[in-house]
PDB file of C-alpha atoms in Angstrom:
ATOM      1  CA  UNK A 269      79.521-122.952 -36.329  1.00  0.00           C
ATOM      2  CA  UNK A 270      76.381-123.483 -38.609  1.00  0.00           C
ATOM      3  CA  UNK A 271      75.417-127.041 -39.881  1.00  0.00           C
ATOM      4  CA  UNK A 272      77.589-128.478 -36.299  1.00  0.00           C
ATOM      5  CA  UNK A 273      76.475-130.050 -32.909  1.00  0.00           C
ATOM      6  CA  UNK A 274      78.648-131.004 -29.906  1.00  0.00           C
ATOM      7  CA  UNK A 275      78.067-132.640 -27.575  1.00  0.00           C
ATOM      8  CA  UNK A 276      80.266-132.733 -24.341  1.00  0.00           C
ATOM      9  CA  UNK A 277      80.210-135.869 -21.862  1.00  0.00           C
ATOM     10  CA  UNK A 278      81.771-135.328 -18.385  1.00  0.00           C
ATOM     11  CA  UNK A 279      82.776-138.261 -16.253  1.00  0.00           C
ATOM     12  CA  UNK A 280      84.465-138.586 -12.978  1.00  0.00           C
ATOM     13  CA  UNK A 281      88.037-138.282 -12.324  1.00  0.00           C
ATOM     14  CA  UNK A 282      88.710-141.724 -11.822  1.00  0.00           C
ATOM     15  CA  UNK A 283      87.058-143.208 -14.894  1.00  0.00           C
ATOM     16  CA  UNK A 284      89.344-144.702 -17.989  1.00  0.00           C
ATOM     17  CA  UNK A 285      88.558-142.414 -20.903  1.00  0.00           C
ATOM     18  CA  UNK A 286      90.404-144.484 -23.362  1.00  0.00           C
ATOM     19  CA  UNK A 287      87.860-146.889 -22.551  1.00  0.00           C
ATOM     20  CA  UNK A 288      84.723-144.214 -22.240  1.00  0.00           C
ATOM     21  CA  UNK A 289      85.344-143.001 -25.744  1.00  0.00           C
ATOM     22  CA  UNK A 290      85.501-146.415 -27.418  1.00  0.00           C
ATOM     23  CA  UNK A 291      81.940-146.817 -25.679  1.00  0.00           C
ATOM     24  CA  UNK A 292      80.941-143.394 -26.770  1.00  0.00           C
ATOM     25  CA  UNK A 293      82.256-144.845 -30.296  1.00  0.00           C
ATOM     26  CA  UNK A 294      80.118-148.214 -30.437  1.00  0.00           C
ATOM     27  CA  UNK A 295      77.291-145.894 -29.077  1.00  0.00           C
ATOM     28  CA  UNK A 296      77.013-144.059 -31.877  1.00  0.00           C
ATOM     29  CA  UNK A 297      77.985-146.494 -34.148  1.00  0.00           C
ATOM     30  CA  UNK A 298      74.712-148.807 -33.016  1.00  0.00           C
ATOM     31  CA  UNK A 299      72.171-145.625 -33.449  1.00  0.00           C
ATOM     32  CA  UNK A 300      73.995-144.633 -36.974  1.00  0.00           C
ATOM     33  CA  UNK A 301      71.303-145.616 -39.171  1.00  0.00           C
ATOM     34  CA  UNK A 302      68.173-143.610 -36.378  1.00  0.00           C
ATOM     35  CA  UNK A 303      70.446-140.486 -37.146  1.00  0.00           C
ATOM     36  CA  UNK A 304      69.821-137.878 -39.939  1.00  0.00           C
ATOM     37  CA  UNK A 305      71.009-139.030 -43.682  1.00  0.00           C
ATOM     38  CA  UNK A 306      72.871-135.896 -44.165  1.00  0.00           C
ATOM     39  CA  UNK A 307      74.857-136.690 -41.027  1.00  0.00           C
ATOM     40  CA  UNK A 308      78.367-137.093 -42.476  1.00  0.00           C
ATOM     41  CA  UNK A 309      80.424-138.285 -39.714  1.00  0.00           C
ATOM     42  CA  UNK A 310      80.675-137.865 -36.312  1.00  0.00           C
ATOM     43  CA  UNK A 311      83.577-137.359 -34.590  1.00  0.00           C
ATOM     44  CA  UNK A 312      84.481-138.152 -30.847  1.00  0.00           C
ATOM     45  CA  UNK A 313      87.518-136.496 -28.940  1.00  0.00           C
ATOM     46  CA  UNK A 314      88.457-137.025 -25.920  1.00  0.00           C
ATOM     47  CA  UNK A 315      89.221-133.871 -23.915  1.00  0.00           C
ATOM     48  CA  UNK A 316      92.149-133.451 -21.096  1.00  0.00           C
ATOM     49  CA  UNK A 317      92.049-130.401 -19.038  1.00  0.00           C
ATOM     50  CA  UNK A 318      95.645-129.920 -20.277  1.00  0.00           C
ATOM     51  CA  UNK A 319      94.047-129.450 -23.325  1.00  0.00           C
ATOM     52  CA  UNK A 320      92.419-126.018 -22.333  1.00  0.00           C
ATOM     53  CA  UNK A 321      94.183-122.863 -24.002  1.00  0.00           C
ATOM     54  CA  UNK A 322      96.187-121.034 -21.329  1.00  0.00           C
ATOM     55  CA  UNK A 323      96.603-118.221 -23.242  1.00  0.00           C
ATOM     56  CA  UNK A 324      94.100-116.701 -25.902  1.00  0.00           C
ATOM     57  CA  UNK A 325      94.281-113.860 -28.087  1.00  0.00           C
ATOM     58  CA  UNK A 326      92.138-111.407 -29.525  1.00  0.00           C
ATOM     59  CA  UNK A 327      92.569-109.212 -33.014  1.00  0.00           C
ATOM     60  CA  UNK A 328      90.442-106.623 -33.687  1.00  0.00           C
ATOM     61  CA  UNK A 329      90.682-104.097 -36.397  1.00  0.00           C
ATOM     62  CA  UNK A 330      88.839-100.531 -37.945  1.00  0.00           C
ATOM     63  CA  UNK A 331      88.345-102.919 -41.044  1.00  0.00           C
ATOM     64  CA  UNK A 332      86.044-105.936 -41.920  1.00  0.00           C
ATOM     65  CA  UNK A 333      88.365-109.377 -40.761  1.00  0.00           C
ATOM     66  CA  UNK A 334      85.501-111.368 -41.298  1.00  0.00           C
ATOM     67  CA  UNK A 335      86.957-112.463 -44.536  1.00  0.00           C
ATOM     68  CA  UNK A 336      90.605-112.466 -42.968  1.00  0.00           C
ATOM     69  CA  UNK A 337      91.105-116.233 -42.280  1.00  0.00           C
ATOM     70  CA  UNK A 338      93.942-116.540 -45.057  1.00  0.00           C
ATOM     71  CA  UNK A 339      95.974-113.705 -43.285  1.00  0.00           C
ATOM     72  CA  UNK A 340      95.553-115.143 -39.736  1.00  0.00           C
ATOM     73  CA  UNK A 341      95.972-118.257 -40.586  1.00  0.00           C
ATOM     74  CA  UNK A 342      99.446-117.658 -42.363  1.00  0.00           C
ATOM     75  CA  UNK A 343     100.905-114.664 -40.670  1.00  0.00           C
ATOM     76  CA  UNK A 344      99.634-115.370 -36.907  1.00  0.00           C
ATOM     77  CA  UNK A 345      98.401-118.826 -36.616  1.00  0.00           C
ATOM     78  CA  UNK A 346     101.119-120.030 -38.275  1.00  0.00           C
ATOM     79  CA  UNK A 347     103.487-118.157 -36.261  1.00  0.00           C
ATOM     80  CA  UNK A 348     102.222-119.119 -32.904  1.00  0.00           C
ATOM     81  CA  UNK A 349     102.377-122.734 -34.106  1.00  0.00           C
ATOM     82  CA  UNK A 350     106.175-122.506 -34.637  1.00  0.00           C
ATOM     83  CA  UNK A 351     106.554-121.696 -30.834  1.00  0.00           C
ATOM     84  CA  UNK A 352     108.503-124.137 -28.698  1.00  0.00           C
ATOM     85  CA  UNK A 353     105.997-125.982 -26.425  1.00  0.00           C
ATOM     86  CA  UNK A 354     102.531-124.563 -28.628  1.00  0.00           C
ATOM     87  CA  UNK A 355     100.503-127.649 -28.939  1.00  0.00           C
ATOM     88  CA  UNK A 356      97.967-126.015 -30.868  1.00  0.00           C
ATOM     89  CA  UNK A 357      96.262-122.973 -32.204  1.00  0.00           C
ATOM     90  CA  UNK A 358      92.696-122.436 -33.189  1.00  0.00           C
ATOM     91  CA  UNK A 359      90.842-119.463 -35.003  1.00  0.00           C
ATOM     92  CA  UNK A 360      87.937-118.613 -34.410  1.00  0.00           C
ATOM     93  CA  UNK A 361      85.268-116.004 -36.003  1.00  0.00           C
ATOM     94  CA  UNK A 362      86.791-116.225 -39.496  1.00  0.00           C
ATOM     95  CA  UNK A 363      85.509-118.718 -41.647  1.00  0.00           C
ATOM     96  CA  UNK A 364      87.942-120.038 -44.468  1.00  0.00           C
ATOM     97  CA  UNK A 365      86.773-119.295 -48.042  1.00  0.00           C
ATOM     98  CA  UNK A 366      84.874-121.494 -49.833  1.00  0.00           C
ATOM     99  CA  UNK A 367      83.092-121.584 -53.613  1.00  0.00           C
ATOM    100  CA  UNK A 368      79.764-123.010 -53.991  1.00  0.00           C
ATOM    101  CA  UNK A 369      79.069-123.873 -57.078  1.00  0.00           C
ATOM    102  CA  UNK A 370      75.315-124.455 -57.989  1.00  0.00           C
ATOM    103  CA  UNK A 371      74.393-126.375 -61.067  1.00  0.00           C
ATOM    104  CA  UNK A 372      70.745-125.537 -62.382  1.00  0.00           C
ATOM    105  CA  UNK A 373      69.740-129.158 -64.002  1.00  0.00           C
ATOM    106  CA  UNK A 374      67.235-127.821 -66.444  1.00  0.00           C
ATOM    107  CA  UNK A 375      70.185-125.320 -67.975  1.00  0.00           C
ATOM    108  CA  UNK A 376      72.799-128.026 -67.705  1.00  0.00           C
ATOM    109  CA  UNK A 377      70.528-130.020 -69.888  1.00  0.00           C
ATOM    110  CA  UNK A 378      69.354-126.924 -72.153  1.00  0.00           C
ATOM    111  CA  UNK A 379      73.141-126.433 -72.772  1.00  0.00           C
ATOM    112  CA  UNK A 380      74.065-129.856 -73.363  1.00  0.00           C
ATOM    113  CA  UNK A 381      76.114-130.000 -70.284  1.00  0.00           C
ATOM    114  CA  UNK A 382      78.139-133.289 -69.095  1.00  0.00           C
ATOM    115  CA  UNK A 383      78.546-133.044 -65.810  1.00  0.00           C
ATOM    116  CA  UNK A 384      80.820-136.386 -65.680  1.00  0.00           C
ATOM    117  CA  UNK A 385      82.846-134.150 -68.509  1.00  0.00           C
ATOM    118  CA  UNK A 386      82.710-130.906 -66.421  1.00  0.00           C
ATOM    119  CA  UNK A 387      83.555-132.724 -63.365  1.00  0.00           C
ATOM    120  CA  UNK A 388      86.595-134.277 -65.773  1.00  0.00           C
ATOM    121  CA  UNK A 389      87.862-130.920 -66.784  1.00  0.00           C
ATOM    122  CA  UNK A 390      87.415-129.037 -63.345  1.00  0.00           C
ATOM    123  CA  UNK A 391      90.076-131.936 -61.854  1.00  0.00           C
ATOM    124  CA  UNK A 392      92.288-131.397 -64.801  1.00  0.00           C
ATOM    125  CA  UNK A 393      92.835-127.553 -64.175  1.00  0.00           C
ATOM    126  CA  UNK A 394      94.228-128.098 -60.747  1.00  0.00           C
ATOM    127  CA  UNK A 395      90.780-127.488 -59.347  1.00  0.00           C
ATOM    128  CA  UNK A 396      91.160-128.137 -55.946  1.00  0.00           C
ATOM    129  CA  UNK A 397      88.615-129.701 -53.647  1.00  0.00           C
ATOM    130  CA  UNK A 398      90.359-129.659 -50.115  1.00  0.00           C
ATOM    131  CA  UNK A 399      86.624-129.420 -48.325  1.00  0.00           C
ATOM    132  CA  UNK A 400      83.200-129.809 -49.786  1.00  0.00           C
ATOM    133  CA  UNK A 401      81.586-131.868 -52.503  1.00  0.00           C
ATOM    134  CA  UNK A 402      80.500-132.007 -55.888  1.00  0.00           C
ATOM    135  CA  UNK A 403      76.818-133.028 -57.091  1.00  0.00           C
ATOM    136  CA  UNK A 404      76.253-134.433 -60.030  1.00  0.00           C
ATOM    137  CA  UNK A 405      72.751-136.405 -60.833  1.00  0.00           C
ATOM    138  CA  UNK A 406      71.909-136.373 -57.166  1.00  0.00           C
ATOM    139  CA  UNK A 407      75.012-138.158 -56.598  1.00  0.00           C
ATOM    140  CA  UNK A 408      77.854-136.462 -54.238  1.00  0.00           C
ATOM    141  CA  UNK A 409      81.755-136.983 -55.098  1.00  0.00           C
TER     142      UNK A 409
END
């Protein structure tokens, strides 16, 4: 996964994780500001070895899936997810679409361009921004 770290913590059987993780929280909370501005959250989970897959399954295909995440996702994923006792399923190796959408400032302003406005009217066509962000100014929304 590009742009992603992880970092795994192991502790001993006996230890309370509940109470590890909050740690692992404050942690990162007190170094926060030492870390990377373009850090946008970090995350911590706290992992069970009932939460390893017992099952995992591979699709392959003649043709290109790489841009298949929309058809996994609704005709498989979604499938195995309906299944009595499935706790979760994961894809990997497909990437869900995304639009980038790249705003040259010296053509926005050599075509009179509002970006406040085109921001405006982008929200008003049932633009939908489920992931990602929109710059405007050098400010992110």
């Amino acid at each position: 996964f590009e742009n992603r770290a992880e970092v795994f913590v192991e502790f001993d059987w006996d230890a309370n994780i509940k109470a590890k993780s909050i740690e692992a929280r404050e942690k990162i909370d007190a170094i926060r500001d030492e870390l990377p501005d373009d850090v946008e959250r970090v995350m911590v989970f706290k992992f069970n070895t009932n939460d390893m897959p017992i099952f995992q399954l591979r699709v392959s295909s003649e043709r290109d899936l790489s841009n298949a995440y929309d058809l996994l996702d609704r005709n498989l994923k979604g499938e195995i997810e309906r299944v009595q006792g499935v706790s979760r399923v994961e894809l990997y190796g497909v990437e869900k679409k995304q639009i980038s959408i790249r705003l040259i400032p010296e053509r926005i302003t050599s075509l009179h361009i509002d970006t406040n406005e085109l921001g405006r009217r982008l929200r008003e066509a049932n633009f939908s921004m489920t992931a990602g962000h929109f710059f405007a100014n050098d400010q992110k929304f």
